[in-house]
Short mmCIF file of C-alpha atoms in Angstrom, two decimals:
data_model
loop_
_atom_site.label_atom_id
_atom_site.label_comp_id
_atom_site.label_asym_id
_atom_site.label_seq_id
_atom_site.Cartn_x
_atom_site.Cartn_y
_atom_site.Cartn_z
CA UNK A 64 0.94 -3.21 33.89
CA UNK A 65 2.66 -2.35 37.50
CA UNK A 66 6.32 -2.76 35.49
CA UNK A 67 5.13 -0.42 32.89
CA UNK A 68 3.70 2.03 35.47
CA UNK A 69 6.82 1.49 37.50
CA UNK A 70 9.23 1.84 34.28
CA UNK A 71 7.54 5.28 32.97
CA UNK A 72 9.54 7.82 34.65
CA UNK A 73 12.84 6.30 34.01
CA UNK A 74 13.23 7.67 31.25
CA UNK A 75 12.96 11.18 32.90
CA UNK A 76 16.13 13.50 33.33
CA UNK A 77 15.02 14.56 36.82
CA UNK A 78 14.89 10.17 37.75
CA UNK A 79 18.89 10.36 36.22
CA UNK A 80 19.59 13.21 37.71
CA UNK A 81 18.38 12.42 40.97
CA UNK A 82 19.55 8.36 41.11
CA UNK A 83 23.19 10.57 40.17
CA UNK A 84 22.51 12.40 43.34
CA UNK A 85 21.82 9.25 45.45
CA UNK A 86 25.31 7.70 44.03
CA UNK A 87 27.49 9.88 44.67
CA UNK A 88 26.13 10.73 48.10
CA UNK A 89 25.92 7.24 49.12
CA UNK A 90 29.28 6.83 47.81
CA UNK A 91 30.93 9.62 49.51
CA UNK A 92 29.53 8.38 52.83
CA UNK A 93 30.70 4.78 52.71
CA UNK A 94 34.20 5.82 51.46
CA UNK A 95 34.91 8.32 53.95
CA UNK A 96 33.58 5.38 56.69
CA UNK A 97 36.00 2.89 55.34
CA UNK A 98 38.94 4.65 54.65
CA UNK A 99 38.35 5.74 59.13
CA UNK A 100 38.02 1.43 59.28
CA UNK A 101 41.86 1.36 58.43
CA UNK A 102 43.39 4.27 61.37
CA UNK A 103 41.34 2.61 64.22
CA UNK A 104 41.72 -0.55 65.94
CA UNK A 105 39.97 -3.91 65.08
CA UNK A 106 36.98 -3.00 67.46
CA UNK A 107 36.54 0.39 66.70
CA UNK A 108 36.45 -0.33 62.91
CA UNK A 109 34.22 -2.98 63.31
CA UNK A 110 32.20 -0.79 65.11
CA UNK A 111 32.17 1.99 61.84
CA UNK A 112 31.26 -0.84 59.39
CA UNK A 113 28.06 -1.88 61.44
CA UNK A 114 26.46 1.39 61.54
CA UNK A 115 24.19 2.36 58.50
CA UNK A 116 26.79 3.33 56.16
CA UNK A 117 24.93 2.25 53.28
CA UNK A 118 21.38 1.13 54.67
CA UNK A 119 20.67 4.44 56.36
CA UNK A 120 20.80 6.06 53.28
CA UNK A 121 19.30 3.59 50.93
CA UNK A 122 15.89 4.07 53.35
CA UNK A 123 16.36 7.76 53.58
CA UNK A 124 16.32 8.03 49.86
CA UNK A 125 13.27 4.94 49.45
CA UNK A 126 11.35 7.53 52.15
CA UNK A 127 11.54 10.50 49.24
CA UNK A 128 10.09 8.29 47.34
CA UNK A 129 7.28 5.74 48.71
CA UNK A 130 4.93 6.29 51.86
CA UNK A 131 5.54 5.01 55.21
CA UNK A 132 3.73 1.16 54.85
CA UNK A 133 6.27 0.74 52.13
CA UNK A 134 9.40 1.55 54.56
CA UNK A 135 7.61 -0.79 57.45
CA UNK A 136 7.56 -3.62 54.82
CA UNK A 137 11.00 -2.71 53.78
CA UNK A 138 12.43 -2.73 57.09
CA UNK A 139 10.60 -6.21 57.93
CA UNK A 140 12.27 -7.48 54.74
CA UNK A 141 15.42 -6.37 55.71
CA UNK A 142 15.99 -8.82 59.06
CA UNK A 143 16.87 -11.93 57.08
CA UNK A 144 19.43 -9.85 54.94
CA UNK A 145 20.76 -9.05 58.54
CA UNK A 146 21.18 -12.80 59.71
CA UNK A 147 22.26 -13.83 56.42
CA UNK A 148 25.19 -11.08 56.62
CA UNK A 149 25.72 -12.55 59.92
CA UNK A 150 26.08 -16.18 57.80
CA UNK A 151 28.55 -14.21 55.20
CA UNK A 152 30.54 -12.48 57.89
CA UNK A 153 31.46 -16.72 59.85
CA UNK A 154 31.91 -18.11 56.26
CA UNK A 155 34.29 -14.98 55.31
CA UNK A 156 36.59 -15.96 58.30
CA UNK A 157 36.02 -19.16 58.29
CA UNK A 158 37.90 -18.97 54.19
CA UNK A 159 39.94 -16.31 54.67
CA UNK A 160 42.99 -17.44 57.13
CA UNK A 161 43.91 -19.87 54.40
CA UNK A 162 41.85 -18.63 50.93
CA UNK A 163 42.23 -15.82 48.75
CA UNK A 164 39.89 -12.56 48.39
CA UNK A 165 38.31 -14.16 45.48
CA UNK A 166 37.70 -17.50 47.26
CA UNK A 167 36.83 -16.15 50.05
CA UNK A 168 34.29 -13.57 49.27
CA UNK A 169 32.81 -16.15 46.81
CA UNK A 170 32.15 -18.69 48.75
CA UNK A 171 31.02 -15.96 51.22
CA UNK A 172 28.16 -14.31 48.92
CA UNK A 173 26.80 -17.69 48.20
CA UNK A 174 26.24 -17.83 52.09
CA UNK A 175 24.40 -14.93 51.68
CA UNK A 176 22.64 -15.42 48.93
CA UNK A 177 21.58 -18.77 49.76
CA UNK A 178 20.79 -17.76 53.25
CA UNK A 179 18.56 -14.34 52.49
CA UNK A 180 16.55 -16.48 50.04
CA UNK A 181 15.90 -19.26 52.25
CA UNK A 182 15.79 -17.28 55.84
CA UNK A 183 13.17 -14.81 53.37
CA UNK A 184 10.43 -17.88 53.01
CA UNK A 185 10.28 -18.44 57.27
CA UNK A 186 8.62 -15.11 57.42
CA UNK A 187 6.80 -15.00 60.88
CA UNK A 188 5.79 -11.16 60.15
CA UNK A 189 8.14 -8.77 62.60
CA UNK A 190 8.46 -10.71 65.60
CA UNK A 191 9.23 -13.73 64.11
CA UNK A 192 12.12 -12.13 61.85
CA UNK A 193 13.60 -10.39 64.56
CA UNK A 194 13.56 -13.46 67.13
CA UNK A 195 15.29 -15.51 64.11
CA UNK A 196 17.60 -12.38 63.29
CA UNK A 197 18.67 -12.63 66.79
CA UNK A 198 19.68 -16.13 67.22
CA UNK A 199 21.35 -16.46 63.71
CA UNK A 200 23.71 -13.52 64.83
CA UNK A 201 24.06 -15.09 68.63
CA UNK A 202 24.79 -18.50 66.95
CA UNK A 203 27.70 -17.01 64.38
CA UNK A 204 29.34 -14.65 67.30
CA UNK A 205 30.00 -18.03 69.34
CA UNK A 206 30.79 -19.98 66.46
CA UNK A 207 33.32 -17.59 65.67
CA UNK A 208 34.72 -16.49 69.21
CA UNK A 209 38.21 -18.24 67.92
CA UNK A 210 38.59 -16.06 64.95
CA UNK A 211 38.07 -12.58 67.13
CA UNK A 212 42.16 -12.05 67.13
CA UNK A 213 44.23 -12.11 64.26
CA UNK A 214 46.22 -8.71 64.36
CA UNK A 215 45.46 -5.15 63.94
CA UNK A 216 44.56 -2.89 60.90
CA UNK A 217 47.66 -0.82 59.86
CA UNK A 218 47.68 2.54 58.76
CA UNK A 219 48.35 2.16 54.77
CA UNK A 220 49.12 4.72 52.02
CA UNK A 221 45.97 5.10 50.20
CA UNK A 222 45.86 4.08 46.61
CA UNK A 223 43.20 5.46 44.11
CA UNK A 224 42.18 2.18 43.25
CA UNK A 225 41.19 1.25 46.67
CA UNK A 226 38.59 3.91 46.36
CA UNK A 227 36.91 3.45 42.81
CA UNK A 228 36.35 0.08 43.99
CA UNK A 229 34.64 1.33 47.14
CA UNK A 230 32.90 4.32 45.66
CA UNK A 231 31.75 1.71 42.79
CA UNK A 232 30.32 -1.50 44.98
CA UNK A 233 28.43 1.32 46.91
CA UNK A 234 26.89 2.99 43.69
CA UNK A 235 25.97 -0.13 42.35
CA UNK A 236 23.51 -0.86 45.43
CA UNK A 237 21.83 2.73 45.13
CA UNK A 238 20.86 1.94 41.62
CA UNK A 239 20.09 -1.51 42.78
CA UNK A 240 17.53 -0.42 45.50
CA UNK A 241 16.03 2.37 44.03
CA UNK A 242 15.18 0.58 40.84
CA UNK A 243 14.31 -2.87 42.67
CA UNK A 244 11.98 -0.06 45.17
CA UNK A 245 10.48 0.66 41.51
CA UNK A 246 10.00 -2.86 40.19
CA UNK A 247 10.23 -5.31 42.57
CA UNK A 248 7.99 -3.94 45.54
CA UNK A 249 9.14 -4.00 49.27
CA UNK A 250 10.83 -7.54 49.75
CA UNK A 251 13.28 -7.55 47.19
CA UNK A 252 14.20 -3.43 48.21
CA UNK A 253 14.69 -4.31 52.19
CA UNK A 254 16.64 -6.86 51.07
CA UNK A 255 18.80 -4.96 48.73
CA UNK A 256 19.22 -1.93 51.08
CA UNK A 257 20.98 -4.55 53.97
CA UNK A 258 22.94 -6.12 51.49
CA UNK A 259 26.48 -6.53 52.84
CA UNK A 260 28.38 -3.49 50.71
CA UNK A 261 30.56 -1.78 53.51
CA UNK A 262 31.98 -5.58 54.56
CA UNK A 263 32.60 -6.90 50.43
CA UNK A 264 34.19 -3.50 50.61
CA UNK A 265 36.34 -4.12 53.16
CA UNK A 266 37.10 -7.58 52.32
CA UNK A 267 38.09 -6.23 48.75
CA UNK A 268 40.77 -3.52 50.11
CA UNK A 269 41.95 -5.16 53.81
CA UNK A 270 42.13 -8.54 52.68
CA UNK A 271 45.13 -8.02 49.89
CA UNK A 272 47.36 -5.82 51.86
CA UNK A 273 46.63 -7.12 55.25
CA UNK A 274 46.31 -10.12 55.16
CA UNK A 275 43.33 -12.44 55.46
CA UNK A 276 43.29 -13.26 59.32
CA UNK A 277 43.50 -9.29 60.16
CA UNK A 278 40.61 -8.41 57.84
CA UNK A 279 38.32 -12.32 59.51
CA UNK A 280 39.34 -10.29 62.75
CA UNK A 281 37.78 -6.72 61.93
CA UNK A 282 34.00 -8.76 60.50
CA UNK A 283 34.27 -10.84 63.17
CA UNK A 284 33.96 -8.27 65.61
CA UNK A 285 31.42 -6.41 63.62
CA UNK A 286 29.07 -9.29 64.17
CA UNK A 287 27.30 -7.66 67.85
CA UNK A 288 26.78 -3.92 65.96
CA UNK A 289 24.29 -6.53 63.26
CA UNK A 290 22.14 -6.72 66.85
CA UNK A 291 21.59 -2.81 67.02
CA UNK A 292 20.91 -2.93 63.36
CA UNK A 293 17.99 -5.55 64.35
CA UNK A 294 16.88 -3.42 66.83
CA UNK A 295 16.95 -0.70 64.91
CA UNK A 296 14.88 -1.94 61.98
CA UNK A 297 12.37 -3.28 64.45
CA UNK A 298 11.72 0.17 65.60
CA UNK A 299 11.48 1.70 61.96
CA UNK A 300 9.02 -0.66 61.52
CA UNK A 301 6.89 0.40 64.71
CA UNK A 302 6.96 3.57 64.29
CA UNK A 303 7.38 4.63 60.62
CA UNK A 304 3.58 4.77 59.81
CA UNK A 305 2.81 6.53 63.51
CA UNK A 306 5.41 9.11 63.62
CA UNK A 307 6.37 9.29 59.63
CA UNK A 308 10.07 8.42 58.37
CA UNK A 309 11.44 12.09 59.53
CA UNK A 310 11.20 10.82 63.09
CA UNK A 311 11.52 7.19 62.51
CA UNK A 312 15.03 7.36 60.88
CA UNK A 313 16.56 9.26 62.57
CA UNK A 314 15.19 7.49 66.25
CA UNK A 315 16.83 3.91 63.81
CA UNK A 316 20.27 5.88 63.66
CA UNK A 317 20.61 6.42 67.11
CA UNK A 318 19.20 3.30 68.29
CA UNK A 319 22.49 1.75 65.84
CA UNK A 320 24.60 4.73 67.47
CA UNK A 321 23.63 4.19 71.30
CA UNK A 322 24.01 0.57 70.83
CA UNK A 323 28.16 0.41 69.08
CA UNK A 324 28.81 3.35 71.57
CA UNK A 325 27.82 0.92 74.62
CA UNK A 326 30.07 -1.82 73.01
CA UNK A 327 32.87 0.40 72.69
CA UNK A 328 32.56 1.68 75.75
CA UNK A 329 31.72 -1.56 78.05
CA UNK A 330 35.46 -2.54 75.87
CA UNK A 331 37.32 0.18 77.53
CA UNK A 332 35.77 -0.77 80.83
CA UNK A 333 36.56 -4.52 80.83
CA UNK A 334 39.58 -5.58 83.24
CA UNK A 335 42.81 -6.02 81.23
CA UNK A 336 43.91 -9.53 81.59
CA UNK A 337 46.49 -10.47 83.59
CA UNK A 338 50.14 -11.03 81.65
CA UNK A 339 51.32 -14.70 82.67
CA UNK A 340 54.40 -13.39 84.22
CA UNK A 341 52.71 -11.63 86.84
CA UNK A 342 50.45 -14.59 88.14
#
């Protein structure tokens, strides 16, 4: 009876029109954000991909239409999709210096999916998630210190093809979250809304025309922005239900902000190294 409840205003014009609304927003966001990833440096792009491209508004459009316990489970649900995008990013590079896109990101999504499903059954409530988020994502940064160079990311002519296939992994997710926020309860929407969209997206477009190493090097050095994100879904769910989603959110975005702006900057201030010649 909760599917048919759930499934009644589907069929509405105002659900289409709306879930059309979400799509293209979403959309426009995360292409604008990845077509920036290819004029900046490793770091800096890295940086853009780990903010809430795609999760920020996934939750802003699941607070228009569910109350603020159902974003606090959500956001709980969402720190194993976290770690286990922390597990996709070290397989990615582990495949991709010597694999293919398609091999690659395979092999890379069955991380994923393997790991959100089984990291999912630990639970632990909020403390526990975050405490395991945090040491999955430690773990993967040192296990993939050695894959942190490989080249920059070139400036490249843009191709219309590079952004259907950006525009159409993003609207894909919108529909998957707001109908899985319909169906499927909580869980399965937290999980959908961290799904890893902007990285498959730049995996997809980097990976062909710059090589496989170069694009290992930008995830790789996305993987300390996925501890803001913890951080920030650990205060959405603390204070969503006290202070409603139109303070929580927002207070989530600049928790993801404040944190990539203090790796970027503590970057800039690190020593250079020393060139051989001159020791």
């Amino acid at each position: 009876m909760a599917a048919v409840t759930a499934l009644a205003g589907i069929g509405d014009a105002a659900f289409w029109a709306a879930l059309l609304a979400k799509m293209l927003a979403s959309a426009g966001i995360v292409v604008l954000a990845s077509l920036a990833v290819e004029r900046v440096g490793p770091l800096v792009g890295a940086m853009i991909a780990t903010l809430p491209i795609s999760a920020g508004p996934a939750y802003t459009f699941l607070a228009l239409d569910h109350e603020a316990d159902f974003l606090r489970e959500s956001a709980v649900a969402s720190l194993p999709a976290v770690a286990a995008t922390a597990l996709f990013i070290a397989a990615y590079a582990a495949l991709a210096r010597r694999r293919g896109v398609a091999l690659s990101l395979g092999g890379a999504l069955g991380v994923w999916i393997a790991a959100v499903l089984g990291l999912a059954r630990i639970g632990g409530g909020l403390v526990g998630a975050g405490l395991l988020a945090v040491g999955v994502i430690v773990g993967c940064i040192m296990a993939c210190r050695r894959w942190r160079t490989g080249g920059h990311v070139p400036a490249r002519r843009k191709r219309a093809s590079d952004i259907l296939v950006r525009a159409g992994i993003v609207m894909a997710l919108v529909v998957a979250v707001v109908l899985a926020g319909r169906l499927a309860g909580p869980g399965a929407t937290g999980i959908l809304a961290l799904a890893p969209v902007v990285m498959v997206s730049l995996a997809v477009i980097l990976h062909p025309r710059i090589g496989g190493a170069a694009t290992a090097t930008v995830l790789t050095l996305s993987l300390p922005g996925l501890l803001g994100f913890v951080a920030a879904l650990s205060a959405l769910a603390l204070t969503v239900e006290r202070f409603g989603p139109a303070l929580a959110l927002p207070l989530a975005l600049l928790i993801t902000l404040a944190w990539n702006g203090g790796i970027l900057l503590a970057n800039r201030l690190r020593p250079a190294p020393i060139p051989e010649t001159a020791r």
